Structures are given as structure tokens and as C-alpha cells.
GROMACS .gro file of C-alpha atoms in nm:
model
  326
    1MET     CA    1  -0.285  -4.212  -1.685
    2THR     CA    2   0.072  -4.316  -1.628
    3LYS     CA    3   0.297  -4.479  -1.373
    4ILE     CA    4   0.606  -4.287  -1.479
    5SER     CA    5   0.704  -3.933  -1.390
    6ILE     CA    6   0.997  -3.696  -1.418
    7ALA     CA    7   1.112  -3.830  -1.080
    8ASP     CA    8   1.153  -4.177  -1.232
    9VAL     CA    9   1.356  -4.030  -1.517
   10LEU     CA   10   1.583  -3.843  -1.277
   11GLN     CA   11   1.640  -4.161  -1.077
   12ALA     CA   12   1.720  -4.345  -1.401
   13HIS     CA   13   1.965  -4.069  -1.492
   14TYR     CA   14   2.164  -4.113  -1.173
   15ARG     CA   15   2.140  -4.492  -1.201
   16ILE     CA   16   2.293  -4.514  -1.550
   17LYS     CA   17   2.515  -4.204  -1.550
   18PRO     CA   18   2.829  -4.384  -1.424
   19PHE     CA   19   2.815  -4.626  -1.719
   20LEU     CA   20   2.714  -4.413  -2.019
   21PRO     CA   21   2.853  -4.107  -2.194
   22LYS     CA   22   2.656  -3.792  -2.263
   23THR     CA   23   2.591  -3.797  -2.637
   24PRO     CA   24   2.677  -3.488  -2.844
   25VAL     CA   25   2.440  -3.251  -3.019
   26LEU     CA   26   2.530  -3.192  -3.383
   27THR     CA   27   2.437  -2.899  -3.604
   28SER     CA   28   2.457  -2.825  -3.976
   29SER     CA   29   2.439  -2.472  -4.110
   30THR     CA   30   2.384  -2.621  -4.456
   31PHE     CA   31   2.080  -2.816  -4.333
   32ASP     CA   32   1.943  -2.508  -4.154
   33ALA     CA   33   1.976  -2.295  -4.467
   34MET     CA   34   1.809  -2.562  -4.681
   35HIS     CA   35   1.513  -2.617  -4.451
   36GLY     CA   36   1.445  -2.283  -4.291
   37ARG     CA   37   1.482  -2.348  -3.919
   38LYS     CA   38   1.755  -2.418  -3.666
   39PHE     CA   39   1.804  -2.792  -3.617
   40TYR     CA   40   1.984  -2.978  -3.341
   41PHE     CA   41   2.064  -3.346  -3.389
   42LYS     CA   42   2.095  -3.552  -3.069
   43ALA     CA   43   2.352  -3.815  -3.168
   44GLU     CA   44   2.229  -4.130  -2.994
   45ASN     CA   45   2.398  -4.320  -3.277
   46MET     CA   46   2.717  -4.243  -3.081
   47GLN     CA   47   2.586  -4.397  -2.759
   48LYS     CA   48   2.718  -4.730  -2.625
   49THR     CA   49   2.608  -5.017  -2.855
   50GLY     CA   50   2.523  -4.761  -3.125
   51SER     CA   51   2.174  -4.658  -3.013
   52PHE     CA   52   1.961  -4.501  -2.742
   53LYS     CA   53   1.832  -4.843  -2.635
   54VAL     CA   54   2.110  -4.899  -2.384
   55ARG     CA   55   1.967  -4.629  -2.157
   56GLY     CA   56   1.644  -4.816  -2.093
   57ALA     CA   57   1.800  -5.162  -2.088
   58LEU     CA   58   2.059  -5.065  -1.828
   59ASN     CA   59   1.805  -4.886  -1.610
   60ALA     CA   60   1.572  -5.188  -1.618
   61ILE     CA   61   1.848  -5.438  -1.529
   62ILE     CA   62   1.988  -5.231  -1.244
   63LYS     CA   63   1.636  -5.188  -1.103
   64LEU     CA   64   1.585  -5.565  -1.123
   65GLN     CA   65   1.901  -5.617  -0.920
   66GLU     CA   66   1.803  -5.345  -0.673
   67SER     CA   67   1.477  -5.527  -0.603
   68GLY     CA   68   1.660  -5.791  -0.400
   69GLU     CA   69   1.501  -6.078  -0.592
   70PRO     CA   70   1.745  -6.326  -0.750
   71VAL     CA   71   1.805  -6.260  -1.121
   72LYS     CA   72   1.934  -6.561  -1.312
   73GLY     CA   73   1.962  -6.381  -1.643
   74VAL     CA   74   1.765  -6.164  -1.884
   75THR     CA   75   1.597  -6.222  -2.217
   76THR     CA   76   1.410  -6.019  -2.476
   77HIS     CA   77   1.293  -6.014  -2.836
   78SER     CA   78   1.440  -5.745  -3.057
   79SER     CA   79   1.513  -5.653  -3.417
   80GLY     CA   80   1.865  -5.575  -3.305
   81ASN     CA   81   1.926  -5.251  -3.116
   82HIS     CA   82   1.752  -5.343  -2.791
   83GLY     CA   83   1.910  -5.688  -2.813
   84GLN     CA   84   2.256  -5.535  -2.836
   85ALA     CA   85   2.176  -5.293  -2.556
   86LEU     CA   86   2.045  -5.565  -2.324
   87ALA     CA   87   2.343  -5.789  -2.402
   88TRP     CA   88   2.587  -5.507  -2.319
   89ALA     CA   89   2.399  -5.406  -2.005
   90ALA     CA   90   2.378  -5.767  -1.885
   91SER     CA   91   2.752  -5.810  -1.931
   92LYS     CA   92   2.816  -5.498  -1.723
   93CYS     CA   93   2.588  -5.628  -1.450
   94GLY     CA   94   2.728  -5.983  -1.451
   95LEU     CA   95   2.418  -6.151  -1.594
   96LYS     CA   96   2.356  -6.403  -1.871
   97CYS     CA   97   2.144  -6.293  -2.164
   98ASN     CA   98   1.947  -6.449  -2.450
   99VAL     CA   99   1.803  -6.244  -2.735
  100ILE     CA  100   1.531  -6.359  -2.973
  101THR     CA  101   1.561  -6.182  -3.307
  102PRO     CA  102   1.406  -6.227  -3.655
  103HIS     CA  103   1.622  -6.422  -3.896
  104ASP     CA  104   1.622  -6.125  -4.137
  105THR     CA  105   1.782  -5.890  -3.882
  106PRO     CA  106   2.096  -5.725  -4.027
  107ASN     CA  107   2.400  -5.943  -3.960
  108ILE     CA  108   2.589  -5.655  -3.803
  109LYS     CA  109   2.330  -5.642  -3.524
  110ILE     CA  110   2.332  -6.019  -3.465
  111ARG     CA  111   2.713  -6.027  -3.456
  112SER     CA  112   2.715  -5.740  -3.210
  113ILE     CA  113   2.466  -5.914  -2.978
  114GLU     CA  114   2.688  -6.221  -2.972
  115GLY     CA  115   2.996  -6.004  -2.934
  116TYR     CA  116   2.860  -5.868  -2.607
  117GLY     CA  117   2.839  -6.223  -2.475
  118ALA     CA  118   2.470  -6.302  -2.528
  119SER     CA  119   2.322  -6.602  -2.704
  120VAL     CA  120   2.086  -6.548  -2.999
  121THR     CA  121   1.771  -6.742  -3.085
  122LEU     CA  122   1.632  -6.676  -3.433
  123CYS     CA  123   1.260  -6.656  -3.505
  124GLU     CA  124   1.029  -6.578  -3.796
  125PRO     CA  125   1.014  -6.210  -3.899
  126ASN     CA  126   0.677  -6.122  -3.747
  127PRO     CA  127   0.568  -5.993  -3.404
  128THR     CA  128   0.376  -6.308  -3.310
  129SER     CA  129   0.675  -6.537  -3.366
  130ARG     CA  130   0.899  -6.301  -3.170
  131GLU     CA  131   0.670  -6.301  -2.869
  132GLU     CA  132   0.596  -6.675  -2.874
  133THR     CA  133   0.964  -6.768  -2.911
  134CYS     CA  134   1.059  -6.530  -2.630
  135GLN     CA  135   0.796  -6.676  -2.398
  136ARG     CA  136   0.931  -7.025  -2.463
  137VAL     CA  137   1.293  -6.928  -2.405
  138THR     CA  138   1.204  -6.731  -2.091
  139MET     CA  139   1.029  -7.034  -1.944
  140GLU     CA  140   1.311  -7.272  -2.041
  141THR     CA  141   1.590  -7.054  -1.900
  142GLY     CA  142   1.419  -6.895  -1.601
  143TYR     CA  143   1.552  -6.557  -1.714
  144SER     CA  144   1.373  -6.229  -1.649
  145PHE     CA  145   1.203  -6.074  -1.952
  146VAL     CA  146   1.306  -5.715  -2.030
  147PRO     CA  147   1.088  -5.569  -2.308
  148SER     CA  148   1.227  -5.328  -2.564
  149SER     CA  149   0.979  -5.043  -2.518
  150ASP     CA  150   0.652  -5.107  -2.340
  151HIS     CA  151   0.779  -5.092  -1.982
  152TYR     CA  152   0.799  -4.799  -1.741
  153ASP     CA  153   1.163  -4.864  -1.644
  154ILE     CA  154   1.257  -4.869  -2.014
  155MET     CA  155   1.070  -4.543  -2.075
  156ALA     CA  156   1.238  -4.379  -1.777
  157GLY     CA  157   1.579  -4.474  -1.911
  158GLN     CA  158   1.498  -4.339  -2.257
  159GLY     CA  159   1.363  -4.021  -2.100
  160THR     CA  160   1.717  -3.934  -1.992
  161ILE     CA  161   1.776  -3.832  -2.355
  162ALA     CA  162   1.547  -3.534  -2.299
  163LEU     CA  163   1.722  -3.440  -1.973
  164GLU     CA  164   2.050  -3.414  -2.161
  165PHE     CA  165   1.901  -3.254  -2.471
  166LEU     CA  166   1.723  -2.970  -2.288
  167ASP     CA  167   2.031  -2.910  -2.076
  168GLU     CA  168   2.238  -2.878  -2.395
  169VAL     CA  169   1.976  -2.686  -2.596
  170PRO     CA  170   1.724  -2.530  -2.354
  171ASN     CA  171   1.551  -2.324  -2.624
  172LEU     CA  172   1.411  -2.622  -2.818
  173ASP     CA  173   1.058  -2.561  -2.947
  174ALA     CA  174   0.994  -2.913  -3.079
  175ILE     CA  175   1.148  -3.259  -3.095
  176LEU     CA  176   1.115  -3.510  -3.380
  177ILE     CA  177   1.127  -3.867  -3.246
  178PRO     CA  178   1.119  -4.194  -3.445
  179ALA     CA  179   0.887  -4.451  -3.289
  180SER     CA  180   0.838  -4.824  -3.305
  181LYS     CA  181   0.636  -4.924  -2.998
  182GLY     CA  182   0.706  -4.578  -2.862
  183GLY     CA  183   0.920  -4.627  -2.551
  184MET     CA  184   1.168  -4.355  -2.642
  185ALA     CA  185   0.897  -4.117  -2.763
  186ALA     CA  186   0.695  -4.166  -2.444
  187GLY     CA  187   0.996  -4.123  -2.217
  188ILE     CA  188   1.109  -3.809  -2.398
  189ALA     CA  189   0.754  -3.670  -2.403
  190ILE     CA  190   0.706  -3.711  -2.026
  191THR     CA  191   1.046  -3.558  -1.951
  192ALA     CA  192   1.036  -3.271  -2.200
  193LYS     CA  193   0.679  -3.173  -2.116
  194SER     CA  194   0.762  -3.175  -1.744
  195LEU     CA  195   1.059  -2.945  -1.797
  196LYS     CA  196   0.908  -2.731  -2.074
  197PRO     CA  197   0.528  -2.767  -2.100
  198ASN     CA  198   0.494  -2.578  -2.430
  199ILE     CA  199   0.745  -2.790  -2.623
  200LYS     CA  200   0.593  -2.987  -2.911
  201ILE     CA  201   0.656  -3.360  -2.939
  202PHE     CA  202   0.625  -3.498  -3.292
  203VAL     CA  203   0.636  -3.870  -3.361
  204VAL     CA  204   0.809  -3.991  -3.678
  205GLU     CA  205   0.694  -4.316  -3.839
  206PRO     CA  206   0.757  -4.528  -4.148
  207LYS     CA  207   0.489  -4.535  -4.416
  208GLY     CA  208   0.221  -4.789  -4.322
  209LYS     CA  209   0.215  -4.731  -3.946
  210ASP     CA  210  -0.087  -4.498  -3.977
  211LEU     CA  211  -0.038  -4.344  -3.633
  212GLU     CA  212  -0.187  -4.006  -3.714
  213ARG     CA  213  -0.527  -4.158  -3.788
  214CYS     CA  214  -0.518  -4.334  -3.451
  215LEU     CA  215  -0.415  -4.022  -3.259
  216ILE     CA  216  -0.686  -3.810  -3.420
  217ALA     CA  217  -0.949  -4.076  -3.350
  218GLY     CA  218  -0.816  -4.134  -2.999
  219GLU     CA  219  -0.835  -4.508  -3.063
  220ARG     CA  220  -0.601  -4.795  -3.145
  221LEU     CA  221  -0.724  -4.860  -3.498
  222TRP     CA  222  -0.448  -5.102  -3.592
  223PRO     CA  223  -0.533  -5.457  -3.705
  224ASN     CA  224  -0.461  -5.764  -3.494
  225PRO     CA  225  -0.235  -5.953  -3.473
  226PRO     CA  226   0.038  -5.684  -3.485
  227GLN     CA  227   0.225  -5.654  -3.813
  228PHE     CA  228   0.556  -5.529  -3.948
  229VAL     CA  229   0.528  -5.250  -4.204
  230ASP     CA  230   0.731  -5.264  -4.525
  231THR     CA  231   1.021  -5.029  -4.455
  232ILE     CA  232   1.399  -5.021  -4.477
  233ALA     CA  233   1.395  -4.873  -4.123
  234ASP     CA  234   1.396  -5.212  -3.950
  235GLY     CA  235   1.420  -5.057  -3.604
  236ILE     CA  236   1.075  -4.894  -3.633
  237ARG     CA  237   0.886  -5.143  -3.845
  238ILE     CA  238   0.639  -5.259  -3.577
  239GLN     CA  239   0.302  -5.112  -3.669
  240GLN     CA  240   0.141  -5.069  -3.326
  241LEU     CA  241   0.244  -4.856  -3.032
  242GLY     CA  242   0.270  -5.040  -2.700
  243LYS     CA  243  -0.023  -5.065  -2.462
  244LEU     CA  244   0.160  -4.855  -2.202
  245THR     CA  245   0.315  -4.604  -2.442
  246TRP     CA  246  -0.009  -4.543  -2.633
  247PRO     CA  247  -0.197  -4.340  -2.367
  248ILE     CA  248   0.114  -4.135  -2.291
  249LEU     CA  249   0.165  -4.032  -2.652
  250LEU     CA  250  -0.208  -3.984  -2.707
  251LYS     CA  251  -0.199  -3.722  -2.432
  252LEU     CA  252   0.142  -3.561  -2.484
  253ALA     CA  253   0.235  -3.590  -2.853
  254GLU     CA  254   0.102  -3.368  -3.129
  255LYS     CA  255  -0.167  -3.522  -3.347
  256GLU     CA  256   0.041  -3.441  -3.656
  257VAL     CA  257   0.271  -3.734  -3.734
  258PHE     CA  258   0.563  -3.723  -3.977
  259THR     CA  259   0.561  -4.021  -4.214
  260ALA     CA  260   0.863  -4.120  -4.423
  261ASP     CA  261   0.872  -4.366  -4.712
  262ASN     CA  262   1.183  -4.557  -4.814
  263GLU     CA  263   1.304  -4.296  -5.061
  264GLU     CA  264   1.273  -4.020  -4.801
  265ILE     CA  265   1.447  -4.233  -4.539
  266MET     CA  266   1.738  -4.294  -4.777
  267ARG     CA  267   1.758  -3.924  -4.852
  268GLY     CA  268   1.786  -3.851  -4.480
  269MET     CA  269   2.053  -4.116  -4.434
  270LYS     CA  270   2.252  -3.990  -4.730
  271PHE     CA  271   2.255  -3.633  -4.602
  272ALA     CA  272   2.388  -3.749  -4.266
  273PHE     CA  273   2.654  -3.966  -4.433
  274GLN     CA  274   2.767  -3.714  -4.692
  275ARG     CA  275   2.726  -3.374  -4.527
  276MET     CA  276   2.732  -3.438  -4.151
  277LYS     CA  277   2.985  -3.723  -4.168
  278VAL     CA  278   2.789  -3.949  -3.933
  279VAL     CA  279   2.660  -4.303  -3.989
  280ILE     CA  280   2.291  -4.345  -3.911
  281GLU     CA  281   2.044  -4.627  -3.964
  282GLY     CA  282   1.703  -4.613  -4.127
  283ALA     CA  283   1.507  -4.508  -3.817
  284SER     CA  284   1.737  -4.208  -3.777
  285GLY     CA  285   1.704  -4.140  -4.148
  286ALA     CA  286   1.328  -4.115  -4.097
  287ALA     CA  287   1.382  -3.842  -3.836
  288VAL     CA  288   1.610  -3.648  -4.071
  289ALA     CA  289   1.351  -3.692  -4.346
  290ALA     CA  290   1.088  -3.541  -4.116
  291ALA     CA  291   1.315  -3.241  -4.061
  292MET     CA  292   1.344  -3.207  -4.439
  293SER     CA  293   0.972  -3.236  -4.503
  294ASP     CA  294   0.738  -2.981  -4.656
  295ARG     CA  295   0.501  -3.047  -4.368
  296LEU     CA  296   0.748  -2.906  -4.118
  297ARG     CA  297   0.839  -2.619  -4.348
  298LYS     CA  298   0.473  -2.514  -4.359
  299MET     CA  299   0.425  -2.525  -3.982
  300ASP     CA  300   0.405  -2.228  -3.748
  301ASP     CA  301   0.708  -1.999  -3.766
  302SER     CA  302   0.717  -1.995  -3.384
  303ILE     CA  303   0.879  -2.339  -3.409
  304LYS     CA  304   1.228  -2.201  -3.456
  305ASN     CA  305   1.455  -2.457  -3.286
  306VAL     CA  306   1.389  -2.821  -3.366
  307GLY     CA  307   1.549  -3.122  -3.202
  308VAL     CA  308   1.601  -3.435  -3.410
  309ILE     CA  309   1.673  -3.769  -3.244
  310LEU     CA  310   1.937  -3.969  -3.434
  311CYS     CA  311   1.830  -4.282  -3.250
  312GLY     CA  312   2.086  -4.529  -3.384
  313GLY     CA  313   2.371  -4.598  -3.621
  314ASN     CA  314   2.372  -4.977  -3.651
  315VAL     CA  315   2.351  -5.004  -4.026
  316ASP     CA  316   2.527  -5.277  -4.224
  317ILE     CA  317   2.755  -5.074  -4.452
  318ASP     CA  318   2.788  -5.375  -4.683
  319GLN     CA  319   2.409  -5.374  -4.732
  320LEU     CA  320   2.319  -5.007  -4.761
  321PRO     CA  321   1.961  -4.975  -4.888
  322TRP     CA  322   2.043  -4.762  -5.192
  323TYR     CA  323   2.272  -5.042  -5.316
  324LYS     CA  324   1.987  -5.293  -5.307
  325GLY     CA  325   1.756  -5.117  -5.547
  326LYS     CA  326   1.492  -5.041  -5.285
   0.00000   0.00000   0.00000
């Protein structure tokens, strides 16, 4: 079913540990009282480059260099967070980097990519343009392509989140994980289920992804070509899970999926800003919204301790979504 195991995650952990901090786990007694369970927020928004993505990017680059094959540079397509992560990781490993990103990506993310020393190539804001532009640039530069999610080395790196989380909070009963193509969700699912088989893995999505219908059917029911859904959570707007992440999540994730619309995402972001004093982006807001949801409130009372992945904090504070009338 899969070519990734807990052993790969442990190797990734030791590979990236010298470069990256252990992110904190935040709690809020106010949030717990409002929503009826004990919640633990894994603050990946405080990770290097402002998101979890650096874990997978760094693991993938170091593995490339360990292979013994010459690596001229690395390239990828990204809506921002993976691009920043790859740019930072490449700089640490002494490699050149080019990132293809949609022209509507928040400026803060583009500036950060360039700030880490990478070059940026803009493309149209759809998955097909991203992939075609990246293929062209990869051929022109001779760089190695490092995907954002759908790669076992990326998943292994993201799985290190669960190693830390269950070490910090071993009594977790469930984890809420925002998903785009699903690299983080798959990595966390493999790791958490290996360490604690009864833990529940819930995927969080923006409205329009329609993942629950696919999981229940056991089929990829999404249209082709892949689309972006209409959401303020730009980091999770790709509609389809990856081809490698799909079978992992089909097997390990719960069939119930938490869906957040723009208003709910903003409500989650605002709570984090105002009450927890942390800056989070829309994808993280979706995870907070899932924790706030009636669906979770109505679930089995045996789910007492819930982990919430605050996957990133790269939001443009000059363009906050509630100021734009969305």
C-alpha cells in the first residue's frame, strides 16, 4: 500500500533535527470551555519559514545529497509555503533554487521566497499552469524537482510533527489536520497510527474539496484536470489529494471530514489572533474552525484530547481576509 513507514519518519527526524526547532504546543482554557473538550494546538506556524513545510523540504534535499548523485539545484511549484521552505532548505544545503508560484500568491510569501535566495517564476493560478511551468523550468535549469506533498520523502519529513506531538501530548485521542494534496496528513497518519493505533486522524478541508464523498466511495471522484477551490485558505485550495497520499489517507484517516467555509475559517483565525495571541493563516484557521464545529461537539465523548495542527502563519497582515469583504 505504501513505501513509507515509521522507520522512514524516524530517519527523517534525525536528519532534520540539527536544523529545526521543536515547535511548541499551545492550549487555551477558554477554547476548551467553549467547545467541550481538551484541545492542544501544535504551533507549526512558529517553525522555520512559518510553516510545517520546511520539515519535508529539508528531508528531501538532504536525501538527494546523500544519494551521491550531483544536484545542481532544486525547483518546485508552490502557492507559497513549500516554496519558502524549499528556498530556505536549499540555502542551508548550498543549492540554487527556483520556485514557480501563481501570480495571485500573497506578496508576503513571494517576498519571503526571494529573501531566502531563490528565484521566482510566476504562472497562472491553476494547477495545470503550475505543473507545465515547473516542467519547463526544470528542463531549462537541470534542477531536481522537489514536490510539495506527493512524495515519500516529503511525507516522512512531515510525519516528524506527529513524533513531536505524541511525545509532548501522549494522551491524544484525535488529530485535526488541514490538507491540500495531503502530504502532511499522510505523514502524520502513518506516524501517529504506528505509535498509537487507536488514535483518530481527521482531515480538514476547505468547502468545495468534497473529500468525504471520495473517502466513503473509496474512489477519486474529483474532476480532471485538477482545480483550485474558492477559498481564502490559499495553502489548501488544491481540490485533489495526491496519487501517493490518497491510498494512505483512504486507509488510515476517518471517513468523516471537517469542511470549513470562508466565514468559519475567518472565525478560527480571529480566535487565534485575539485570544491565543498567535498569527495563523487560512489553512490553520480551517483546523481551528474544525475544532469549533458542531460536528466535533456531537462526536463520541471518548474523544477527550484533540490535537489541532496550526500548519502555518504566513498571512499578509495588510490583506487580512475580513478587511476585504470576503
